[in-house]
């Protein structure tokens, strides 16, 4: 029976850092089901969902901390289960652009939480005003989610537009029908 593990690793960004972890996973004959890499400052973060036989997962749990110690990488693992089968009817993508101010990310994550919509991904970024050549730092956020067929997409779109108007931000929302 296949076991599942989530791996998180953080280390100074350098070529090959993530490959060391991918190599460990591959050499243990585990399958990478999902992964994300992000750079924050000078740090690289890797999150990965893997599966494999019990002994292979145990091997990763044993060897990953040693790999981390040898390469100045902070690692963490947690056993998990496969994601539940969902009958998602729509994929949703939103983007927001605005002058940066405190609380904008929370406003949008709260919007979805209030509707019991789980987020699939979130990327929020502040662009320094010197880079954008504007008078104030800029804020960009991108969110994706999956919606079940019981969600009223027209109502969701209207409520999202009202939130953008209230917060004085430029936002867009799009829905793609999932044909799976």
PDB file of C-alpha atoms in Angstrom:
ATOM      1  CA  UNK A   1       0.000   0.000   0.000  1.00  0.00           C
ATOM      2  CA  UNK A   2       1.294   3.418  -0.952  1.00  0.00           C
ATOM      3  CA  UNK A   3       2.219   5.866   1.821  1.00  0.00           C
ATOM      4  CA  UNK A   4       2.226   9.657   1.437  1.00  0.00           C
ATOM      5  CA  UNK A   5       4.627  12.269   2.800  1.00  0.00           C
ATOM      6  CA  UNK A   6       4.856  16.050   2.603  1.00  0.00           C
ATOM      7  CA  UNK A   7       8.377  17.488   2.581  1.00  0.00           C
ATOM      8  CA  UNK A   8       9.272  21.107   3.253  1.00  0.00           C
ATOM      9  CA  UNK A   9      12.831  22.386   2.855  1.00  0.00           C
ATOM     10  CA  UNK A  10      14.295  25.863   3.276  1.00  0.00           C
ATOM     11  CA  UNK A  11      17.852  26.873   2.465  1.00  0.00           C
ATOM     12  CA  UNK A  12      19.929  29.612   0.935  1.00  0.00           C
ATOM     13  CA  UNK A  13      19.124  29.746  -2.763  1.00  0.00           C
ATOM     14  CA  UNK A  14      21.852  28.143  -4.820  1.00  0.00           C
ATOM     15  CA  UNK A  15      21.985  25.974  -7.935  1.00  0.00           C
ATOM     16  CA  UNK A  16      21.315  22.330  -7.186  1.00  0.00           C
ATOM     17  CA  UNK A  17      19.757  22.762  -3.736  1.00  0.00           C
ATOM     18  CA  UNK A  18      16.355  21.427  -4.771  1.00  0.00           C
ATOM     19  CA  UNK A  19      17.932  18.768  -6.950  1.00  0.00           C
ATOM     20  CA  UNK A  20      19.592  17.230  -3.887  1.00  0.00           C
ATOM     21  CA  UNK A  21      16.163  16.571  -2.384  1.00  0.00           C
ATOM     22  CA  UNK A  22      14.651  15.425  -5.680  1.00  0.00           C
ATOM     23  CA  UNK A  23      17.593  13.026  -6.085  1.00  0.00           C
ATOM     24  CA  UNK A  24      16.988  11.595  -2.596  1.00  0.00           C
ATOM     25  CA  UNK A  25      13.295  11.086  -3.379  1.00  0.00           C
ATOM     26  CA  UNK A  26      14.060   9.469  -6.739  1.00  0.00           C
ATOM     27  CA  UNK A  27      16.772   7.202  -5.360  1.00  0.00           C
ATOM     28  CA  UNK A  28      14.306   5.957  -2.729  1.00  0.00           C
ATOM     29  CA  UNK A  29      11.982   5.121  -5.646  1.00  0.00           C
ATOM     30  CA  UNK A  30       9.258   7.479  -4.456  1.00  0.00           C
ATOM     31  CA  UNK A  31       6.902   9.318  -6.779  1.00  0.00           C
ATOM     32  CA  UNK A  32       6.620  13.127  -6.701  1.00  0.00           C
ATOM     33  CA  UNK A  33       2.892  13.880  -6.855  1.00  0.00           C
ATOM     34  CA  UNK A  34       3.103  17.666  -6.485  1.00  0.00           C
ATOM     35  CA  UNK A  35       5.823  20.198  -5.756  1.00  0.00           C
ATOM     36  CA  UNK A  36       6.377  23.941  -5.486  1.00  0.00           C
ATOM     37  CA  UNK A  37       9.499  26.070  -5.318  1.00  0.00           C
ATOM     38  CA  UNK A  38       9.524  29.690  -4.207  1.00  0.00           C
ATOM     39  CA  UNK A  39      12.274  32.208  -3.509  1.00  0.00           C
ATOM     40  CA  UNK A  40      11.854  34.542  -0.519  1.00  0.00           C
ATOM     41  CA  UNK A  41      14.695  37.004  -0.133  1.00  0.00           C
ATOM     42  CA  UNK A  42      17.805  34.889  -0.568  1.00  0.00           C
ATOM     43  CA  UNK A  43      16.079  31.714   0.677  1.00  0.00           C
ATOM     44  CA  UNK A  44      14.664  28.928  -1.473  1.00  0.00           C
ATOM     45  CA  UNK A  45      11.682  26.933  -0.251  1.00  0.00           C
ATOM     46  CA  UNK A  46      10.623  23.583  -1.628  1.00  0.00           C
ATOM     47  CA  UNK A  47       7.357  21.868  -0.754  1.00  0.00           C
ATOM     48  CA  UNK A  48       6.706  18.421  -2.127  1.00  0.00           C
ATOM     49  CA  UNK A  49       4.041  15.714  -1.831  1.00  0.00           C
ATOM     50  CA  UNK A  50       5.459  12.258  -2.482  1.00  0.00           C
ATOM     51  CA  UNK A  51       4.231   8.687  -2.352  1.00  0.00           C
ATOM     52  CA  UNK A  52       5.950   5.341  -2.101  1.00  0.00           C
ATOM     53  CA  UNK A  53       6.014   2.046  -0.265  1.00  0.00           C
ATOM     54  CA  UNK A  54       6.294   2.272   3.515  1.00  0.00           C
ATOM     55  CA  UNK A  55      10.011   1.418   3.666  1.00  0.00           C
ATOM     56  CA  UNK A  56      10.831   4.057   1.034  1.00  0.00           C
ATOM     57  CA  UNK A  57       8.915   6.767   2.906  1.00  0.00           C
ATOM     58  CA  UNK A  58      10.658   5.765   6.140  1.00  0.00           C
ATOM     59  CA  UNK A  59      14.001   5.977   4.321  1.00  0.00           C
ATOM     60  CA  UNK A  60      13.217   9.555   3.210  1.00  0.00           C
ATOM     61  CA  UNK A  61      12.186  10.468   6.773  1.00  0.00           C
ATOM     62  CA  UNK A  62      15.529   9.122   8.050  1.00  0.00           C
ATOM     63  CA  UNK A  63      17.865  10.498   5.382  1.00  0.00           C
ATOM     64  CA  UNK A  64      16.352  13.930   4.723  1.00  0.00           C
ATOM     65  CA  UNK A  65      17.424  15.478   8.065  1.00  0.00           C
ATOM     66  CA  UNK A  66      20.995  14.265   7.457  1.00  0.00           C
ATOM     67  CA  UNK A  67      20.972  15.765   3.956  1.00  0.00           C
ATOM     68  CA  UNK A  68      19.701  18.987   5.496  1.00  0.00           C
ATOM     69  CA  UNK A  69      22.440  19.084   8.131  1.00  0.00           C
ATOM     70  CA  UNK A  70      25.159  18.458   5.555  1.00  0.00           C
ATOM     71  CA  UNK A  71      23.863  21.201   3.239  1.00  0.00           C
ATOM     72  CA  UNK A  72      22.530  23.876   5.635  1.00  0.00           C
ATOM     73  CA  UNK A  73      18.905  23.145   4.709  1.00  0.00           C
ATOM     74  CA  UNK A  74      16.094  23.133   7.252  1.00  0.00           C
ATOM     75  CA  UNK A  75      13.782  20.194   6.541  1.00  0.00           C
ATOM     76  CA  UNK A  76      10.466  19.006   7.857  1.00  0.00           C
ATOM     77  CA  UNK A  77       8.294  16.030   6.934  1.00  0.00           C
ATOM     78  CA  UNK A  78       4.755  15.019   7.765  1.00  0.00           C
ATOM     79  CA  UNK A  79       2.881  11.868   6.827  1.00  0.00           C
ATOM     80  CA  UNK A  80      -0.339  12.577   4.989  1.00  0.00           C
ATOM     81  CA  UNK A  81      -3.049  10.858   2.996  1.00  0.00           C
ATOM     82  CA  UNK A  82      -3.940  11.109  -0.680  1.00  0.00           C
ATOM     83  CA  UNK A  83      -6.094  14.128  -1.484  1.00  0.00           C
ATOM     84  CA  UNK A  84      -9.810  13.328  -1.404  1.00  0.00           C
ATOM     85  CA  UNK A  85     -11.519  12.830  -4.740  1.00  0.00           C
ATOM     86  CA  UNK A  86     -13.468  15.974  -5.437  1.00  0.00           C
ATOM     87  CA  UNK A  87     -16.017  16.596  -8.090  1.00  0.00           C
ATOM     88  CA  UNK A  88     -14.827  20.109  -8.928  1.00  0.00           C
ATOM     89  CA  UNK A  89     -16.934  21.785 -11.527  1.00  0.00           C
ATOM     90  CA  UNK A  90     -14.883  24.965 -12.034  1.00  0.00           C
ATOM     91  CA  UNK A  91     -11.292  26.093 -11.680  1.00  0.00           C
ATOM     92  CA  UNK A  92     -11.098  29.719 -10.607  1.00  0.00           C
ATOM     93  CA  UNK A  93      -8.276  32.230 -11.013  1.00  0.00           C
ATOM     94  CA  UNK A  94      -8.159  35.680  -9.496  1.00  0.00           C
ATOM     95  CA  UNK A  95      -5.598  38.433  -9.750  1.00  0.00           C
ATOM     96  CA  UNK A  96      -5.463  41.700  -7.868  1.00  0.00           C
ATOM     97  CA  UNK A  97      -3.261  44.740  -8.406  1.00  0.00           C
ATOM     98  CA  UNK A  98      -3.170  47.771  -6.151  1.00  0.00           C
ATOM     99  CA  UNK A  99      -1.024  50.211  -4.290  1.00  0.00           C
ATOM    100  CA  UNK A 100       0.425  48.206  -1.431  1.00  0.00           C
ATOM    101  CA  UNK A 101      -1.168  48.494   1.993  1.00  0.00           C
ATOM    102  CA  UNK A 102      -1.457  46.286   5.045  1.00  0.00           C
ATOM    103  CA  UNK A 103      -4.204  43.696   5.167  1.00  0.00           C
ATOM    104  CA  UNK A 104      -4.949  43.191   1.470  1.00  0.00           C
ATOM    105  CA  UNK A 105      -3.910  39.526   1.400  1.00  0.00           C
ATOM    106  CA  UNK A 106      -6.032  38.859   4.471  1.00  0.00           C
ATOM    107  CA  UNK A 107      -9.060  40.562   2.906  1.00  0.00           C
ATOM    108  CA  UNK A 108      -8.963  38.210  -0.074  1.00  0.00           C
ATOM    109  CA  UNK A 109      -8.184  35.028   1.846  1.00  0.00           C
ATOM    110  CA  UNK A 110     -11.029  35.912   4.249  1.00  0.00           C
ATOM    111  CA  UNK A 111     -13.360  36.418   1.272  1.00  0.00           C
ATOM    112  CA  UNK A 112     -12.825  32.796   0.201  1.00  0.00           C
ATOM    113  CA  UNK A 113     -12.794  31.423   3.760  1.00  0.00           C
ATOM    114  CA  UNK A 114     -16.191  33.036   4.412  1.00  0.00           C
ATOM    115  CA  UNK A 115     -17.545  31.085   1.422  1.00  0.00           C
ATOM    116  CA  UNK A 116     -15.883  27.822   2.515  1.00  0.00           C
ATOM    117  CA  UNK A 117     -13.764  27.799  -0.650  1.00  0.00           C
ATOM    118  CA  UNK A 118     -10.327  26.238  -0.111  1.00  0.00           C
ATOM    119  CA  UNK A 119      -7.413  27.810  -1.954  1.00  0.00           C
ATOM    120  CA  UNK A 120      -5.285  25.709  -4.290  1.00  0.00           C
ATOM    121  CA  UNK A 121      -2.518  28.317  -4.571  1.00  0.00           C
ATOM    122  CA  UNK A 122      -1.732  31.842  -3.473  1.00  0.00           C
ATOM    123  CA  UNK A 123       1.081  34.127  -4.552  1.00  0.00           C
ATOM    124  CA  UNK A 124       1.281  37.609  -3.021  1.00  0.00           C
ATOM    125  CA  UNK A 125       4.060  40.001  -3.856  1.00  0.00           C
ATOM    126  CA  UNK A 126       5.032  43.575  -3.044  1.00  0.00           C
ATOM    127  CA  UNK A 127       6.881  45.391  -5.821  1.00  0.00           C
ATOM    128  CA  UNK A 128       9.171  48.151  -4.561  1.00  0.00           C
ATOM    129  CA  UNK A 129       8.257  51.588  -5.886  1.00  0.00           C
ATOM    130  CA  UNK A 130      11.795  52.074  -7.227  1.00  0.00           C
ATOM    131  CA  UNK A 131      11.343  49.013  -9.441  1.00  0.00           C
ATOM    132  CA  UNK A 132       7.907  50.042 -10.679  1.00  0.00           C
ATOM    133  CA  UNK A 133       8.913  53.724 -10.995  1.00  0.00           C
ATOM    134  CA  UNK A 134       5.703  54.706  -9.236  1.00  0.00           C
ATOM    135  CA  UNK A 135       5.232  56.833  -6.131  1.00  0.00           C
ATOM    136  CA  UNK A 136       4.122  53.893  -3.938  1.00  0.00           C
ATOM    137  CA  UNK A 137       4.957  50.210  -3.588  1.00  0.00           C
ATOM    138  CA  UNK A 138       2.655  47.977  -5.639  1.00  0.00           C
ATOM    139  CA  UNK A 139       0.800  44.845  -4.533  1.00  0.00           C
ATOM    140  CA  UNK A 140       0.010  41.830  -6.726  1.00  0.00           C
ATOM    141  CA  UNK A 141      -1.829  38.711  -5.644  1.00  0.00           C
ATOM    142  CA  UNK A 142      -2.789  35.632  -7.608  1.00  0.00           C
ATOM    143  CA  UNK A 143      -5.114  32.973  -6.186  1.00  0.00           C
ATOM    144  CA  UNK A 144      -6.450  29.738  -7.635  1.00  0.00           C
ATOM    145  CA  UNK A 145      -9.190  27.524  -6.229  1.00  0.00           C
ATOM    146  CA  UNK A 146     -11.512  24.721  -7.257  1.00  0.00           C
ATOM    147  CA  UNK A 147     -15.274  25.133  -7.009  1.00  0.00           C
ATOM    148  CA  UNK A 148     -17.961  22.514  -6.647  1.00  0.00           C
ATOM    149  CA  UNK A 149     -21.078  22.716  -8.805  1.00  0.00           C
ATOM    150  CA  UNK A 150     -23.174  24.018  -5.903  1.00  0.00           C
ATOM    151  CA  UNK A 151     -21.364  27.399  -5.965  1.00  0.00           C
ATOM    152  CA  UNK A 152     -23.238  30.204  -7.740  1.00  0.00           C
ATOM    153  CA  UNK A 153     -20.405  31.550  -9.929  1.00  0.00           C
ATOM    154  CA  UNK A 154     -22.371  34.648 -10.997  1.00  0.00           C
ATOM    155  CA  UNK A 155     -22.941  35.579  -7.352  1.00  0.00           C
ATOM    156  CA  UNK A 156     -19.311  34.859  -6.492  1.00  0.00           C
ATOM    157  CA  UNK A 157     -18.147  37.067  -9.352  1.00  0.00           C
ATOM    158  CA  UNK A 158     -20.444  39.926  -8.246  1.00  0.00           C
ATOM    159  CA  UNK A 159     -19.296  39.664  -4.623  1.00  0.00           C
ATOM    160  CA  UNK A 160     -15.635  39.604  -5.714  1.00  0.00           C
ATOM    161  CA  UNK A 161     -16.155  42.727  -7.831  1.00  0.00           C
ATOM    162  CA  UNK A 162     -17.841  44.475  -4.862  1.00  0.00           C
ATOM    163  CA  UNK A 163     -14.876  43.607  -2.647  1.00  0.00           C
ATOM    164  CA  UNK A 164     -12.455  45.037  -5.222  1.00  0.00           C
ATOM    165  CA  UNK A 165     -14.520  48.238  -5.449  1.00  0.00           C
ATOM    166  CA  UNK A 166     -14.681  48.536  -1.650  1.00  0.00           C
ATOM    167  CA  UNK A 167     -10.900  48.080  -1.337  1.00  0.00           C
ATOM    168  CA  UNK A 168     -10.156  50.344  -4.344  1.00  0.00           C
ATOM    169  CA  UNK A 169      -8.141  47.660  -6.138  1.00  0.00           C
ATOM    170  CA  UNK A 170      -8.076  46.348  -9.691  1.00  0.00           C
ATOM    171  CA  UNK A 171      -9.135  42.704  -9.693  1.00  0.00           C
ATOM    172  CA  UNK A 172     -10.135  40.045 -12.154  1.00  0.00           C
ATOM    173  CA  UNK A 173     -11.799  36.692 -11.702  1.00  0.00           C
ATOM    174  CA  UNK A 174     -12.142  33.931 -14.271  1.00  0.00           C
ATOM    175  CA  UNK A 175     -13.757  30.515 -14.253  1.00  0.00           C
ATOM    176  CA  UNK A 176     -12.822  27.502 -16.334  1.00  0.00           C
ATOM    177  CA  UNK A 177     -15.222  24.588 -16.503  1.00  0.00           C
ATOM    178  CA  UNK A 178     -13.538  21.374 -15.429  1.00  0.00           C
ATOM    179  CA  UNK A 179     -14.420  18.649 -17.916  1.00  0.00           C
ATOM    180  CA  UNK A 180     -12.870  15.759 -15.977  1.00  0.00           C
TER     181      UNK A 180
END
